[in-house]
Amino acid sequence: MPKVTRDDVARLAGTSTAVVSYVINNGPRPVAPATRERVLAAIKQLGYRPDRVAQAMASRRTDLIGLIVPDARQPFFGEMAHAVEQAASERGKMVLVGNSDYLDEREVHYLRAFLGMRVSGLILISQGLTRNAATEIDAWDARVVLLHERPEAIDDIAVVTDDIGGAQLATRHLLEHGHEYVACLGGTEATPVVGDPVTDHVLGWQRAMQEAGKSTEGRLFQAPYNRYDAYQVALGLLAGPDRPPAIFCSTDDQAIGVLRAARELRIEVPDELAVAGFDDVKEAGLADPPLTTVASDRKAMARAAVDAVLDDSLRVPGARRERLRTFPSRLVVRNSCGCHTPAS
């Protein structure tokens, strides 16, 4: 059978090929509802399938959005990737995901691969973007939106949450339970990284402690972001002579590792140890006990990032654009802090 073309669809629908294109691509011009229905009916009747490769060659852009995350195995990044995929689907785009594994060379590898594929745009969740990666982005003149973190190395549109304010909320809440002090599980970096969410979580913890007149000296502990390694750190911390009365963890994954360590050491949470996390991953509500944490609107953040990466008007030289969009954080109170509330 001869291949069905766009001309065939236009002829059956009684319209032009340009209108057929507008229907298939959801723009750039609006199509009257009745005309759209005729075109869709003709597409279905003829079994027409658009040639996406030809479209990409003509426009020098694909219907793909590249997304680079540090590690999709971690619940927060997995949930954020899913939110981005949903938001992209609403705009008729598909998402390619690459894991940098917190390695600079892998991040650059995916930058080159995705930009070389002429993706419509790139959303980057970077754990400290290097100068090499920033140079790669500049070389391609790429459409890049930073999500969750805003590294110093690149000055582009960023969508983040209020990490400092959220950490302050969690720390204040633990202190309001009457604890002498709150310890903090930070990240693995000995030197703070500007624009890194965990660095801001530590800063928020420090501010809340200082506001309460509490010392932070010797109460910040380095720990990997994942629950497995954080569990090992927590075993040493909780088994030691100076066990803290409360711990604020920079990620929920760390907090889940702390809860596991406390259970193994027969330390009652929250009666003997209060714990709070940050991210409000789905597993936080199923932890034992359910985890008090800090949440942000991941769906809204993902939608804002996809909208920004696809908005052509933001790419016009001299165009005014919101370079940094910050979404508020909110405290989600469950049982691990000492509050007797239903799990949410």
Coordinates of N, CA and C in Angstrom, one line a residue, residues 124-254:
L124 N 18.2 20.2 33.7 CA 19.4 19.7 34.4 C 19.3 19.8 35.9
I125 N 19.3 18.6 36.5 CA 19.4 18.6 38.0 C 20.9 18.2 38.3
S126 N 21.7 19.2 38.6 CA 23.1 19.0 38.7 C 23.5 19.1 40.2
Q127 N 24.5 18.3 40.6 CA 25.0 18.4 42.0 C 26.4 19.1 41.9
G128 N 26.3 20.4 41.5 CA 27.5 21.2 41.4 C 28.1 21.2 40.0
L129 N 27.5 21.9 39.1 CA 27.9 21.9 37.7 C 29.3 22.4 37.5
T130 N 30.1 21.7 36.8 CA 31.5 22.1 36.6 C 31.6 23.1 35.4
R131 N 32.8 23.7 35.4 CA 33.1 24.7 34.3 C 33.1 23.9 32.9
N132 N 33.5 22.7 32.9 CA 33.5 21.9 31.6 C 32.1 21.8 31.1
A133 N 31.2 21.4 32.0 CA 29.8 21.3 31.6 C 29.2 22.6 31.2
A134 N 29.5 23.7 31.9 CA 29.0 25.0 31.5 C 29.5 25.4 30.2
T135 N 30.8 25.1 29.9 CA 31.3 25.4 28.5 C 30.6 24.6 27.5
E136 N 30.3 23.3 27.7 CA 29.6 22.5 26.8 C 28.2 23.1 26.4
I137 N 27.5 23.6 27.5 CA 26.2 24.2 27.2 C 26.3 25.5 26.4
D138 N 27.3 26.3 26.7 CA 27.6 27.5 25.9 C 27.9 27.2 24.5
A139 N 28.7 26.2 24.2 CA 29.1 25.8 22.9 C 27.9 25.4 22.0
W140 N 26.9 24.8 22.6 CA 25.7 24.4 21.8 C 24.6 25.5 21.8
D141 N 24.8 26.6 22.5 CA 23.8 27.6 22.6 C 22.5 27.0 23.0
A142 N 22.5 26.1 24.0 CA 21.4 25.2 24.3 C 20.3 25.9 25.2
R143 N 19.1 25.4 25.0 CA 18.0 25.7 25.9 C 18.1 24.9 27.2
V144 N 18.5 25.5 28.3 CA 18.8 24.8 29.5 C 18.0 25.4 30.6
V145 N 17.3 24.6 31.4 CA 16.7 25.1 32.7 C 17.3 24.2 33.8
L146 N 17.7 24.9 34.8 CA 18.2 24.2 36.0 C 17.0 23.9 36.9
L147 N 17.0 22.7 37.5 CA 15.9 22.3 38.3 C 16.5 21.8 39.6
H148 N 15.9 22.3 40.8 CA 16.2 21.8 42.1 C 17.5 22.5 42.6
E149 N 18.4 22.8 41.7 CA 19.7 23.4 42.2 C 20.1 24.4 41.2
R150 N 20.9 25.4 41.7 CA 21.4 26.5 40.8 C 22.9 26.6 41.0
P151 N 23.7 25.9 40.3 CA 25.2 25.9 40.4 C 25.7 27.3 40.0
E152 N 26.8 27.6 40.6 CA 27.5 28.9 40.3 C 28.0 29.0 38.8
A153 N 28.3 27.8 38.3 CA 29.0 27.8 37.0 C 28.2 28.2 35.8
I154 N 26.9 28.3 36.0 CA 26.0 28.6 34.9 C 24.9 29.6 35.3
D155 N 24.7 30.6 34.5 CA 23.7 31.6 34.9 C 22.5 31.5 33.9
D156 N 21.6 30.6 34.2 CA 20.5 30.4 33.3 C 19.2 30.3 34.1
I157 N 18.1 30.0 33.5 CA 16.8 30.0 34.2 C 16.9 28.8 35.2
A158 N 16.4 29.0 36.4 CA 16.4 28.0 37.4 C 15.1 27.9 38.1
V159 N 14.7 26.7 38.5 CA 13.4 26.5 39.2 C 13.8 25.7 40.5
V160 N 13.6 26.3 41.6 CA 14.1 25.7 42.9 C 13.0 25.8 43.9
T161 N 13.3 25.2 45.1 CA 12.4 25.4 46.2 C 13.1 26.2 47.3
D162 N 12.4 26.7 48.3 CA 13.0 27.4 49.4 C 13.6 26.5 50.4
D163 N 14.9 26.1 50.0 CA 15.6 25.1 50.8 C 16.0 25.6 52.2
I164 N 16.4 26.9 52.3 CA 16.8 27.4 53.5 C 15.6 27.6 54.5
G165 N 14.5 28.2 53.9 CA 13.3 28.3 54.8 C 12.7 27.0 55.2
G166 N 12.8 26.0 54.3 CA 12.2 24.7 54.7 C 13.0 24.1 55.8
A167 N 14.3 24.1 55.8 CA 15.2 23.6 56.8 C 15.0 24.3 58.1
Q168 N 14.8 25.6 58.1 CA 14.5 26.3 59.3 C 13.2 25.9 59.9
L169 N 12.1 25.6 59.1 CA 10.9 25.2 59.6 C 11.0 23.9 60.4
A170 N 11.7 22.9 59.8 CA 11.9 21.6 60.4 C 12.7 21.7 61.7
T171 N 13.8 22.5 61.7 CA 14.6 22.6 62.9 C 13.9 23.3 64.0
R172 N 13.2 24.3 63.7 CA 12.4 25.0 64.7 C 11.4 24.1 65.3
H173 N 10.8 23.3 64.5 CA 9.7 22.4 65.0 C 10.3 21.4 66.0
L174 N 11.5 20.8 65.6 CA 12.1 19.9 66.6 C 12.5 20.6 67.9
L175 N 13.0 21.8 67.8 CA 13.4 22.6 69.0 C 12.2 22.9 69.8
E176 N 11.0 23.1 69.2 CA 9.8 23.4 69.9 C 9.3 22.2 70.8
H177 N 9.9 21.0 70.5 CA 9.5 19.9 71.3 C 10.4 19.8 72.6
G178 N 11.2 20.9 72.8 CA 12.0 21.0 74.0 C 13.3 20.3 74.0
H179 N 13.8 19.9 72.9 CA 15.2 19.3 72.8 C 16.3 20.3 73.1
E180 N 17.3 19.8 73.8 CA 18.4 20.7 74.1 C 19.1 21.3 72.8
Y181 N 19.2 20.4 71.8 CA 19.7 20.9 70.5 C 19.3 19.9 69.5
V182 N 19.5 20.3 68.2 CA 19.2 19.4 67.1 C 20.5 19.2 66.3
A183 N 20.9 18.0 66.1 CA 22.0 17.7 65.2 C 21.6 17.7 63.7
C184 N 22.5 17.7 62.8 CA 22.2 17.8 61.4 C 23.1 16.8 60.6
L185 N 22.4 16.0 59.8 CA 23.1 15.2 58.8 C 23.2 16.0 57.5
G186 N 24.3 16.5 57.1 CA 24.5 17.3 55.9 C 24.9 16.4 54.7
G187 N 25.6 16.9 53.8 CA 26.1 16.1 52.7 C 27.5 15.6 52.9
T188 N 28.2 15.3 51.8 CA 29.5 14.7 51.9 C 30.6 15.8 51.7
E189 N 30.2 17.0 51.3 CA 31.2 18.0 50.9 C 31.7 18.7 52.2
A190 N 33.0 18.8 52.3 CA 33.6 19.5 53.5 C 33.4 21.0 53.3
T191 N 33.4 21.5 52.1 CA 33.3 22.9 51.8 C 31.9 23.1 51.2
P192 N 31.1 24.1 51.7 CA 29.8 24.4 51.2 C 29.8 24.7 49.7
V193 N 28.8 24.3 49.0 CA 28.7 24.5 47.5 C 27.6 25.5 47.3
V194 N 27.9 26.6 46.7 CA 26.8 27.6 46.5 C 25.8 27.1 45.5
G195 N 24.5 27.3 45.9 CA 23.4 26.8 45.0 C 23.0 25.4 45.2
D196 N 23.7 24.6 46.1 CA 23.4 23.2 46.3 C 22.3 23.2 47.4
P197 N 21.2 22.4 47.1 CA 20.1 22.3 48.1 C 20.6 21.9 49.5
V198 N 21.5 20.9 49.6 CA 21.9 20.3 50.9 C 22.7 21.4 51.6
T199 N 23.5 22.2 50.9 CA 24.2 23.3 51.5 C 23.2 24.3 52.2
D200 N 22.1 24.5 51.4 CA 21.1 25.4 51.9 C 20.3 24.8 53.1
H201 N 20.1 23.5 53.1 CA 19.5 22.8 54.2 C 20.3 23.0 55.5
V202 N 21.6 22.8 55.3 CA 22.5 23.0 56.5 C 22.5 24.5 56.9
L203 N 22.4 25.4 56.0 CA 22.4 26.8 56.4 C 21.1 27.1 57.1
G204 N 20.0 26.6 56.7 CA 18.7 26.8 57.3 C 18.7 26.2 58.8
W205 N 19.3 25.0 58.9 CA 19.5 24.4 60.2 C 20.3 25.3 61.2
Q206 N 21.4 25.8 60.6 CA 22.3 26.7 61.4 C 21.5 28.0 61.8
R207 N 20.8 28.6 61.0 CA 20.0 29.8 61.3 C 19.0 29.5 62.4
A208 N 18.3 28.4 62.3 CA 17.3 28.1 63.3 C 17.9 27.8 64.6
M209 N 19.0 27.2 64.6 CA 19.8 26.9 65.9 C 20.3 28.2 66.5
Q210 N 20.8 29.1 65.7 CA 21.3 30.4 66.2 C 20.2 31.2 66.7
E211 N 19.0 31.2 66.0 CA 17.9 32.0 66.5 C 17.5 31.5 67.9
A212 N 17.6 30.2 68.2 CA 17.2 29.7 69.5 C 18.3 29.7 70.5
G213 N 19.5 30.3 70.1 CA 20.6 30.5 71.0 C 21.3 29.1 71.3
K214 N 21.3 28.2 70.3 CA 21.9 26.9 70.4 C 23.2 26.9 69.6
S215 N 24.2 26.3 70.1 CA 25.5 26.1 69.4 C 25.4 25.0 68.3
T216 N 26.0 25.2 67.2 CA 26.1 24.2 66.1 C 27.4 23.5 66.1
E217 N 28.3 23.9 67.0 CA 29.7 23.4 67.0 C 29.6 21.9 67.3
G218 N 30.3 21.1 66.4 CA 30.4 19.7 66.6 C 29.0 18.9 66.4
R219 N 28.0 19.6 65.8 CA 26.7 19.0 65.7 C 26.3 18.8 64.3
L220 N 27.2 19.1 63.3 CA 27.0 18.8 61.9 C 27.8 17.6 61.5
F221 N 27.1 16.6 60.9 CA 27.8 15.4 60.5 C 27.6 15.1 59.0
Q222 N 28.7 14.7 58.4 CA 28.7 14.4 56.9 C 28.1 13.1 56.7
A223 N 27.3 13.0 55.7 CA 26.7 11.7 55.4 C 26.3 11.7 53.9
P224 N 26.4 10.5 53.2 CA 25.9 10.4 51.8 C 24.4 10.6 51.8
Y225 N 23.9 10.9 50.6 CA 22.5 11.3 50.5 C 21.6 10.1 50.6
N226 N 22.1 8.9 50.3 CA 21.2 7.7 50.2 C 21.1 7.0 51.6
R227 N 20.0 6.3 51.7 CA 19.6 5.7 53.0 C 20.7 4.6 53.5
Y228 N 21.2 3.9 52.5 CA 22.1 2.8 52.9 C 23.4 3.3 53.5
D229 N 24.0 4.3 52.9 CA 25.3 4.8 53.5 C 25.0 5.7 54.7
A230 N 23.8 6.4 54.7 CA 23.4 7.2 55.8 C 23.2 6.3 57.1
Y231 N 22.6 5.2 56.8 CA 22.4 4.2 57.9 C 23.7 3.8 58.6
Q232 N 24.7 3.6 57.8 CA 26.0 3.3 58.4 C 26.6 4.5 59.3
V233 N 26.4 5.7 58.8 CA 26.8 6.8 59.5 C 26.0 6.9 60.8
A234 N 24.7 6.7 60.7 CA 23.8 6.8 61.9 C 24.1 5.8 62.9
L235 N 24.5 4.6 62.5 CA 24.9 3.6 63.5 C 26.0 4.0 64.4
G236 N 27.0 4.6 63.8 CA 28.1 5.2 64.6 C 27.7 6.3 65.5
L237 N 26.9 7.2 64.9 CA 26.5 8.4 65.7 C 25.6 8.0 66.9
L238 N 24.6 7.2 66.6 CA 23.7 6.8 67.7 C 24.2 5.9 68.7
A239 N 25.2 5.1 68.4 CA 25.8 4.2 69.4 C 26.9 4.9 70.2
G240 N 27.3 6.1 69.9 CA 28.3 6.8 70.6 C 27.8 7.4 71.9
P241 N 28.7 7.9 72.7 CA 28.4 8.5 74.0 C 27.6 9.8 74.0
D242 N 27.7 10.5 72.9 CA 27.1 11.8 72.8 C 25.9 11.7 71.8
R243 N 25.0 10.8 72.0 CA 23.9 10.6 71.1 C 23.0 11.9 71.1
P244 N 22.7 12.5 70.0 CA 21.8 13.7 70.0 C 20.4 13.3 70.3
P245 N 19.7 14.3 70.9 CA 18.3 14.1 71.2 C 17.4 14.2 70.0
A246 N 17.8 14.9 68.9 CA 17.0 15.1 67.7 C 18.0 15.3 66.5
I247 N 17.6 14.8 65.4 CA 18.4 15.0 64.2 C 17.5 15.5 63.0
F248 N 18.0 16.6 62.4 CA 17.4 17.0 61.1 C 18.3 16.5 60.0
C249 N 17.7 15.8 59.1 CA 18.4 15.2 57.9 C 18.1 16.0 56.7
S250 N 19.2 16.1 55.9 CA 19.1 17.0 54.7 C 18.2 16.3 53.6
T251 N 18.0 15.0 53.6 CA 17.2 14.3 52.7 C 16.3 13.3 53.5
D252 N 15.2 12.9 52.9 CA 14.4 11.9 53.5 C 15.1 10.5 53.5
D253 N 15.9 10.3 52.4 CA 16.6 9.0 52.3 C 17.5 8.9 53.5
Q254 N 18.2 9.9 53.8 CA 19.1 9.9 55.0 C 18.3 9.6 56.3

